Amino acid sequence: MPQLFSADWMNELKDLWNNDPEVKDKLAAIGFNSIITCGLKGEAKPMGVFVVENGECVRAGDYNGESPDWDMRADRKDWMKWTKEPMGMVGLGTAYTFGKLKFLSGDYGAMLKNPAMAGPFVKSFALMAKIDTQ
């Protein structure tokens, strides 16, 4: 059972992402390219990195100084909760509004206004819940 945001965990997410047409194919259709990082609130740097080219995750693992387009942070207890019970669109909005989910990089509002991005973003949280996380 991999640790949250470890290289093993990030690579399990990569495999789930690339095998889910609701995520990979929908993002490929809009030419989505991004460096996504995840970590804990209050820490200087993220823990994991996820590199997406044309909708497909081409690399995932430990953060190594990459410049993120999206940097998501939350408390460990909240991340662990979301890996057990994935959030839907309403839950994401609530988590963002109440500061449980922070974006140090990336425009959350613009992403939500774009259905081609919002749907796969919500689905990515459901993928996280498929990983047996410690």
Backbone as a printed PyTorch tensor [residue, N CA C, xyz], in Angstrom:
tensor([[[  0.8550,  -1.1750,   0.0000],
         [  0.0000,   0.0000,   0.0000],
         [  0.9030,   1.2400,   0.0000]],

        [[  0.8380,   2.0380,  -1.0650],
         [  1.7440,   3.1880,  -1.1610],
         [  1.3290,   4.3590,  -0.2740]],

        [[  2.3310,   5.1290,   0.1200],
         [  2.1010,   6.3670,   0.8750],
         [  1.5140,   7.4250,  -0.0670]],

        [[  0.6520,   8.2570,   0.4610],
         [  0.0610,   9.3580,  -0.2820],
         [  1.1460,  10.1890,  -0.9720]],

        [[  1.0260,  10.3850,  -2.2640],
         [  1.9020,  11.2040,  -3.1210],
         [  3.3230,  10.6650,  -3.2780]],

        [[  3.5750,   9.4280,  -2.8220],
         [  4.8790,   8.8180,  -3.0850],
         [  4.9700,   8.5140,  -4.5800]],

        [[  6.1690,   8.1840,  -5.0520],
         [  6.3470,   7.8440,  -6.4690],
         [  5.4400,   6.6740,  -6.8550]],

        [[  5.3350,   5.6750,  -5.9970],
         [  4.4670,   4.5270,  -6.2920],
         [  3.0060,   4.9640,  -6.3960]],

        [[  2.5800,   5.8080,  -5.4770],
         [  1.1940,   6.2890,  -5.4820],
         [  0.9190,   7.1030,  -6.7460]],

        [[  1.8270,   8.0050,  -7.0790],
         [  1.6460,   8.8510,  -8.2620],
         [  1.6010,   8.0050,  -9.5380]],

        [[  2.3860,   6.9410,  -9.5850],
         [  2.3840,   6.0810, -10.7640],
         [  1.1360,   5.2160, -10.8510]],

        [[  0.5600,   4.8430,  -9.7200],
         [ -0.7410,   4.1600,  -9.7560],
         [ -1.8050,   5.1020, -10.3150]],

        [[ -1.7560,   6.3610,  -9.8870],
         [ -2.6960,   7.3470, -10.4170],
         [ -2.4760,   7.5250, -11.9230]],

        [[ -1.2300,   7.5660, -12.3450],
         [ -0.9010,   7.6860, -13.7750],
         [ -1.5620,   6.5550, -14.5720]],

        [[ -1.4290,   5.3290, -14.0960],
         [ -2.0180,   4.1840, -14.8080],
         [ -3.5380,   4.2810, -14.8630]],

        [[ -4.1560,   4.6480, -13.7480],
         [ -5.6120,   4.8090, -13.7220],
         [ -6.0560,   5.9140, -14.6800]],

        [[ -5.3420,   7.0390, -14.6640],
         [ -5.6310,   8.1970, -15.5230],
         [ -5.5740,   7.7810, -16.9940]],

        [[ -4.4660,   7.1400, -17.3720],
         [ -4.2570,   6.8060, -18.7800],
         [ -5.2090,   5.7280, -19.2890]],

        [[ -5.8070,   4.9580, -18.3750],
         [ -6.7600,   3.9210, -18.7720],
         [ -8.2080,   4.3610, -18.6520]],

        [[ -8.4260,   5.6350, -18.3420],
         [ -9.7890,   6.1420, -18.1890],
         [-10.1060,   7.1420, -19.3030]],

        [[-10.9260,   6.7550, -20.2670],
         [-11.2330,   7.6610, -21.3820],
         [-11.9620,   8.9340, -20.9540]],

        [[-12.6430,   8.8920, -19.8160],
         [-13.3330,  10.0890, -19.3280],
         [-12.3460,  11.1510, -18.8510]],

        [[-11.1200,  10.7530, -18.6120],
         [-10.0780,  11.6940, -18.2080],
         [ -9.1260,  11.9210, -19.3790]],

        [[ -8.3900,  10.8870, -19.7480],
         [ -7.3400,  11.0290, -20.7650],
         [ -7.8930,  11.5160, -22.1080]],

        [[ -8.9140,  10.8390, -22.6270],
         [ -9.4250,  11.1830, -23.9560],
         [-10.1100,  12.5410, -23.9860]],

        [[-10.8300,  12.8570, -22.9130],
         [-11.5050,  14.1750, -22.8660],
         [-10.4740,  15.2970, -22.8290]],

        [[ -9.3850,  15.0990, -22.0810],
         [ -8.3450,  16.1290, -22.0210],
         [ -7.5130,  16.1640, -23.3040]],

        [[ -7.3360,  15.0210, -23.9440],
         [ -6.6330,  14.9910, -25.2340],
         [ -7.4170,  15.7930, -26.2710]],

        [[ -8.7460,  15.7250, -26.2020],
         [ -9.5960,  16.4360, -27.1610],
         [ -9.4040,  17.9500, -27.1060]],

        [[ -8.9520,  18.4630, -25.9490],
         [ -8.7220,  19.9140, -25.8430],
         [ -7.2240,  20.2420, -25.8160]],

        [[ -6.3900,  19.2370, -26.0870],
         [ -4.9470,  19.4640, -26.1160],
         [ -4.3810,  19.8790, -24.7810]],

        [[ -4.8650,  19.2620, -23.7000],
         [ -4.4490,  19.6350, -22.3440],
         [ -3.0270,  19.1820, -22.0650]],

        [[ -2.1750,  20.1360, -21.7100],
         [ -0.7880,  19.8980, -21.3060],
         [ -0.5740,  20.6110, -19.9840]],

        [[  0.0090,  19.9130, -19.0180],
         [  0.1680,  20.5540, -17.7190],
         [  1.1120,  19.7760, -16.8180]],

        [[  1.7500,  20.5090, -15.9380],
         [  2.5080,  19.9000, -14.8490],
         [  1.6790,  20.1310, -13.5870]],

        [[  1.2600,  19.0280, -12.9790],
         [  0.3780,  19.0770, -11.8210],
         [  1.1570,  18.5610, -10.6150]],

        [[  1.1400,  19.3130,  -9.5350],
         [  1.7800,  18.8550,  -8.3090],
         [  0.7560,  18.8020,  -7.1870]],

        [[  1.0510,  17.9630,  -6.2110],
         [  0.1810,  17.7850,  -5.0480],
         [  1.0390,  17.7630,  -3.7970]],

        [[  0.4750,  18.2610,  -2.7370],
         [  1.2130,  18.2450,  -1.4810],
         [  0.3530,  18.6800,  -0.3270]],

        [[  1.0370,  18.9720,   0.7600],
         [  0.3570,  19.3410,   1.9960],
         [  0.4250,  20.8400,   2.2240]],

        [[ -0.6490,  21.3760,   2.7630],
         [ -0.6810,  22.7970,   3.1090],
         [  0.4270,  23.0960,   4.1060]],

        [[  1.0420,  24.2580,   3.9360],
         [  2.0570,  24.7070,   4.8670],
         [  3.4550,  24.2190,   4.5450]],

        [[  3.5930,  23.2980,   3.6050],
         [  4.9160,  22.8270,   3.2330],
         [  5.4560,  23.6690,   2.0850]],

        [[  6.7710,  23.8540,   2.0540],
         [  7.3980,  24.7250,   1.0630],
         [  7.2820,  24.1890,  -0.3500]],

        [[  7.3210,  22.8770,  -0.5020],
         [  7.2480,  22.3240,  -1.8510],
         [  6.2900,  21.1360,  -1.8800]],

        [[  5.7600,  20.8440,  -3.0610],
         [  4.8460,  19.7040,  -3.1800],
         [  5.5780,  18.3800,  -3.0060]],

        [[  4.8140,  17.3170,  -2.9170],
         [  5.3910,  15.9860,  -2.7220],
         [  5.4500,  15.1930,  -4.0250]],

        [[  4.3760,  15.2380,  -4.7960],
         [  4.2910,  14.4480,  -6.0170],
         [  4.0810,  15.3140,  -7.2410]],

        [[  4.4790,  14.7730,  -8.4040],
         [  4.3150,  15.4890,  -9.6710],
         [  3.6840,  14.5540, -10.6930]],

        [[  2.9230,  15.1600, -11.5970],
         [  2.1430,  14.4480, -12.5920],
         [  2.2350,  15.2810, -13.8720]],

        [[  2.9030,  14.7740, -14.9010],
         [  3.1220,  15.5280, -16.1330],
         [  2.1910,  15.0020, -17.2270]],

        [[  1.3530,  15.9000, -17.7520],
         [  0.3540,  15.5270, -18.7470],
         [  0.6860,  16.2040, -20.0770]],

        [[  0.7250,  15.3970, -21.1300],
         [  0.9340,  15.9060, -22.4810],
         [ -0.2020,  15.4000, -23.3580]],

        [[ -0.9370,  16.3350, -23.9300],
         [ -2.0830,  16.0270, -24.7830],
         [ -3.0320,  15.0240, -24.1070]],

        [[ -3.3210,  15.2730, -22.8330],
         [ -4.2780,  14.4730, -22.0780],
         [ -3.7150,  13.2380, -21.4110]],

        [[ -2.5510,  12.7700, -21.8430],
         [ -1.9590,  11.5510, -21.3050],
         [ -0.8840,  11.8870, -20.2750]],

        [[ -0.9010,  11.1630, -19.1600],
         [  0.1640,  11.3380, -18.1740],
         [  1.3930,  10.6030, -18.6950]],

        [[  2.4560,  11.3580, -18.9520],
         [  3.6770,  10.7710, -19.5050],
         [  4.7350,  10.5230, -18.4330]],

        [[  4.5430,  11.1460, -17.2610],
         [  5.5020,  10.9450, -16.1750],
         [  4.8400,  11.3100, -14.8610]],

        [[  5.1140,  10.4850, -13.8570],
         [  4.5950,  10.7510, -12.5110],
         [  5.6220,  10.2600, -11.5130]],

        [[  5.6570,  10.9100, -10.3620],
         [  6.5810,  10.4630,  -9.3300],
         [  6.8200,  11.5160,  -8.2830]],

        [[  7.9980,  11.4650,  -7.6940],
         [  8.3630,  12.4340,  -6.6660],
         [  8.6170,  13.8020,  -7.2990]],

        [[  8.2100,  14.8420,  -6.6020],
         [  8.4730,  16.2090,  -7.0540],
         [  9.9840,  16.4400,  -7.0620]],

        [[ 10.4670,  17.0400,  -8.1640],
         [ 11.9020,  17.2590,  -8.3010],
         [ 12.1910,  18.6540,  -8.8520]],

        [[ 11.4790,  19.6560,  -8.3400],
         [ 11.7590,  21.0310,  -8.7250],
         [ 11.0300,  21.5210,  -9.9670]],

        [[ 10.1240,  20.7230, -10.5220],
         [  9.3660,  21.1530, -11.6950],
         [  8.5470,  22.4050, -11.3670]],

        [[  8.3000,  23.2110, -12.3660],
         [  7.4840,  24.4160, -12.1990],
         [  6.0310,  24.0630, -12.5300]],

        [[  5.1680,  23.9800, -11.5080],
         [  3.8100,  23.4950, -11.7580],
         [  2.8890,  24.5250, -12.4060]],

        [[  2.0250,  24.0070, -13.2740],
         [  0.9040,  24.8010, -13.7780],
         [ -0.2340,  24.7590, -12.7640]],

        [[ -0.3380,  23.6310, -12.0800],
         [ -1.3460,  23.4120, -11.0520],
         [ -0.6360,  22.8460,  -9.8280]],

        [[ -0.8060,  23.4660,  -8.6880],
         [ -0.2230,  22.9820,  -7.4340],
         [ -1.3380,  22.9450,  -6.4060]],

        [[ -1.8060,  21.7330,  -6.0990],
         [ -2.9300,  21.5490,  -5.1780],
         [ -2.4050,  21.1560,  -3.8050]],

        [[ -2.9590,  21.8040,  -2.7800],
         [ -2.5450,  21.5320,  -1.4000],
         [ -3.7630,  21.3570,  -0.5150]],

        [[ -3.6190,  20.4710,   0.4390],
         [ -4.6420,  20.2660,   1.4670],
         [ -3.9510,  19.6310,   2.6630]],

        [[ -4.6350,  19.6110,   3.7940],
         [ -4.1380,  18.8980,   4.9610],
         [ -4.1800,  17.4000,   4.6800]],

        [[ -3.2680,  16.6570,   5.2820],
         [ -3.2140,  15.2140,   5.0640],
         [ -4.5530,  14.5440,   5.3820]],

        [[ -5.1930,  14.9580,   6.4610],
         [ -6.4600,  14.3240,   6.8410],
         [ -7.5150,  14.5150,   5.7540]],

        [[ -7.5030,  15.6790,   5.0880],
         [ -8.4670,  15.9020,   4.0030],
         [ -8.1200,  15.0690,   2.7770]],

        [[ -6.8380,  15.0180,   2.3910],
         [ -6.4320,  14.1640,   1.2700],
         [ -6.8430,  12.7150,   1.5470]],

        [[ -6.5820,  12.2430,   2.7680],
         [ -6.9080,  10.8540,   3.0960],
         [ -8.4150,  10.6180,   3.0310]],

        [[ -9.1870,  11.5860,   3.4590],
         [-10.6470,  11.4750,   3.3660],
         [-11.0660,  11.3530,   1.8990]],

        [[-10.4690,  12.1830,   1.0350],
         [-10.8350,  12.1640,  -0.3840],
         [-10.3570,  10.9030,  -1.0940]],

        [[ -9.3340,  10.2320,  -0.5530],
         [ -8.9160,   8.9690,  -1.1610],
         [ -9.8370,   7.8220,  -0.7510]],

        [[-10.6650,   8.0720,   0.2270],
         [-11.6560,   7.0640,   0.6450],
         [-13.0300,   7.3750,   0.0650]],

        [[-13.3750,   8.6540,   0.0410],
         [-14.6820,   9.1110,  -0.4550],
         [-14.4380,  10.2450,  -1.4450]],

        [[-14.3970,   9.9260,  -2.7420],
         [-14.0860,  10.9730,  -3.7180],
         [-15.1390,  12.0750,  -3.7350]],

        [[-14.6630,  13.2690,  -3.9910],
         [-15.5560,  14.4190,  -4.0640],
         [-16.1760,  14.5210,  -5.4550]],

        [[-17.3790,  15.0190,  -5.4800],
         [-18.0140,  15.3950,  -6.7340],
         [-17.8120,  16.8910,  -6.9340]],

        [[-18.5070,  17.4440,  -7.8890],
         [-18.3660,  18.8720,  -8.2000],
         [-18.7510,  19.7450,  -7.0060]],

        [[-19.8240,  19.4080,  -6.3170],
         [-20.2610,  20.1990,  -5.1630],
         [-19.2270,  20.1000,  -4.0390]],

        [[-18.7440,  18.9060,  -3.7790],
         [-17.7360,  18.7210,  -2.7340],
         [-16.4550,  19.4830,  -3.0310]],

        [[-16.0370,  19.4780,  -4.3000],
         [-14.8480,  20.2350,  -4.6780],
         [-15.0570,  21.7280,  -4.4560]],

        [[-16.2170,  22.2090,  -4.8690],
         [-16.5200,  23.6230,  -4.6760],
         [-16.5200,  24.0020,  -3.2050]],

        [[-17.0880,  23.1490,  -2.3820],
         [-17.1230,  23.3900,  -0.9420],
         [-15.7150,  23.3640,  -0.3550]],

        [[-14.9230,  22.3640,  -0.7520],
         [-13.5460,  22.2520,  -0.2350],
         [-12.7370,  23.4860,  -0.6190]],

        [[-12.9250,  23.9760,  -1.8250],
         [-12.1990,  25.1590,  -2.2870],
         [-12.6890,  26.4020,  -1.5410]],

        [[-13.9950,  26.5690,  -1.4490],
         [-14.5880,  27.7470,  -0.8080],
         [-14.1670,  27.8680,   0.6580]],

        [[-14.1150,  26.7410,   1.3490],
         [-13.7740,  26.7650,   2.7700],
         [-12.2840,  26.5730,   3.0400]],

        [[-11.4790,  26.5990,   1.9930],
         [-10.0320,  26.5670,   2.1420],
         [ -9.4230,  25.2140,   2.4480]],

        [[-10.2090,  24.1440,   2.3080],
         [ -9.6430,  22.8150,   2.5410],
         [ -8.7480,  22.4020,   1.3820]],

        [[ -9.0880,  22.8370,   0.1740],
         [ -8.2830,  22.5690,  -1.0110],
         [ -7.7870,  23.9130,  -1.5420]],

        [[ -6.4810,  24.0510,  -1.5790],
         [ -5.8520,  25.3000,  -2.0390],
         [ -5.1290,  25.0450,  -3.3510]],

        [[ -5.1340,  26.0540,  -4.2000],
         [ -4.3770,  26.0210,  -5.4410],
         [ -3.2930,  27.0820,  -5.3400]],

        [[ -2.0450,  26.6420,  -5.1770],
         [ -0.9370,  27.5950,  -5.1350],
         [ -0.5630,  28.0360,  -6.5400]],

        [[ -0.8890,  27.2040,  -7.5220],
         [ -0.7560,  27.5350,  -8.9490],
         [ -2.0060,  27.0110,  -9.6330]],

        [[ -2.4200,  27.6880, -10.6890],
         [ -3.5900,  27.2590, -11.4430],
         [ -4.7990,  28.1100, -11.1060]],

        [[ -5.6840,  28.2390, -12.0780],
         [ -6.8800,  29.0650, -11.9340],
         [ -8.1000,  28.1650, -11.7790]],

        [[ -8.4420,  27.8780, -10.5270],
         [ -9.5540,  26.9900, -10.2050],
         [-10.8580,  27.4960, -10.8270]],

        [[-11.1150,  28.7950, -10.7260],
         [-12.3540,  29.3640, -11.2570],
         [-12.4750,  29.1810, -12.7560]],

        [[-11.4030,  29.4440, -13.4860],
         [-11.4230,  29.2870, -14.9450],
         [-11.6050,  27.8130, -15.3150]],

        [[-10.9830,  26.9270, -14.5650],
         [-11.1120,  25.5030, -14.8400],
         [-12.5580,  25.0520, -14.6610]],

        [[-13.2040,  25.5020, -13.5970],
         [-14.5870,  25.0950, -13.3520],
         [-15.5470,  25.6170, -14.4110]],

        [[-15.2220,  26.7470, -14.9980],
         [-16.0890,  27.3310, -16.0360],
         [-15.9260,  26.6200, -17.3720]],

        [[-14.9220,  25.7600, -17.4850],
         [-14.6690,  25.0260, -18.7210],
         [-15.0670,  23.5650, -18.5030]],

        [[-16.2540,  23.1540, -18.9850],
         [-16.7080,  21.7800, -18.7490],
         [-15.7360,  20.7180, -19.2730]],

        [[-14.9780,  21.0500, -20.3120],
         [-14.0230,  20.0880, -20.8600],
         [-12.8810,  19.8160, -19.8780]],

        [[-12.6490,  20.7300, -18.9470],
         [-11.6240,  20.5280, -17.9180],
         [-12.2430,  20.1020, -16.5810]],

        [[-13.3840,  20.6590, -16.2500],
         [-13.9950,  20.3990, -14.9430],
         [-14.3760,  18.9350, -14.7630]],

        [[-14.9740,  18.3320, -15.7730],
         [-15.3800,  16.9300, -15.6730],
         [-14.2060,  16.0030, -15.3900]],

        [[-13.1390,  16.0650, -16.2010],
         [-11.9780,  15.2180, -15.9150],
         [-11.3140,  15.5360, -14.5730]],

        [[-11.3450,  16.7980, -14.1420],
         [-10.7610,  17.1510, -12.8510],
         [-11.5000,  16.4390, -11.7270]],

        [[-12.8150,  16.4920, -11.7530],
         [-13.6180,  15.8110, -10.7370],
         [-13.3560,  14.3040, -10.8050]],

        [[-13.2970,  13.7710, -12.0120],
         [-13.0590,  12.3340, -12.1940],
         [-11.6960,  11.9280, -11.6340]],

        [[-10.7100,  12.8190, -11.6990],
         [ -9.3830,  12.4750, -11.1830],
         [ -9.4300,  12.1990,  -9.6780]],

        [[-10.3320,  12.8530,  -8.9580],
         [-10.4850,  12.5720,  -7.5310],
         [-11.0900,  11.1890,  -7.3170]],

        [[-11.9890,  10.7730,  -8.2070],
         [-12.5410,   9.4220,  -8.1170],
         [-11.4470,   8.3880,  -8.3830]],

        [[-10.5060,   8.7120,  -9.2690],
         [ -9.3920,   7.7950,  -9.5350],
         [ -8.5030,   7.6630,  -8.3060]],

        [[ -8.2750,   8.7680,  -7.5950],
         [ -7.4620,   8.7230,  -6.3800],
         [ -8.0540,   7.7540,  -5.3600]],

        [[ -9.3690,   7.6710,  -5.3380],
         [-10.0480,   6.8180,  -4.3660],
         [ -9.8820,   5.3280,  -4.7000]],

        [[ -9.4070,   5.0140,  -5.8920],
         [ -9.1770,   3.6140,  -6.2630],
         [ -7.8190,   3.1090,  -5.7930]],

        [[ -6.9910,   4.0050,  -5.2700],
         [ -5.6590,   3.6250,  -4.8120],
         [ -5.7250,   3.3290,  -3.3150]],

        [[ -5.2550,   2.1600,  -2.9370],
         [ -5.2170,   1.7820,  -1.5170],
         [ -4.0770,   2.5750,  -0.8730]],

        [[ -4.4240,   3.6430,  -0.1680],
         [ -3.4610,   4.6310,   0.3020],
         [ -3.2140,   4.5210,   1.7980]],

        [[ -1.9430,   4.7300,   2.1730],
         [ -1.6420,   4.8340,   3.6040],
         [ -1.0030,   6.1700,   3.8960]]])
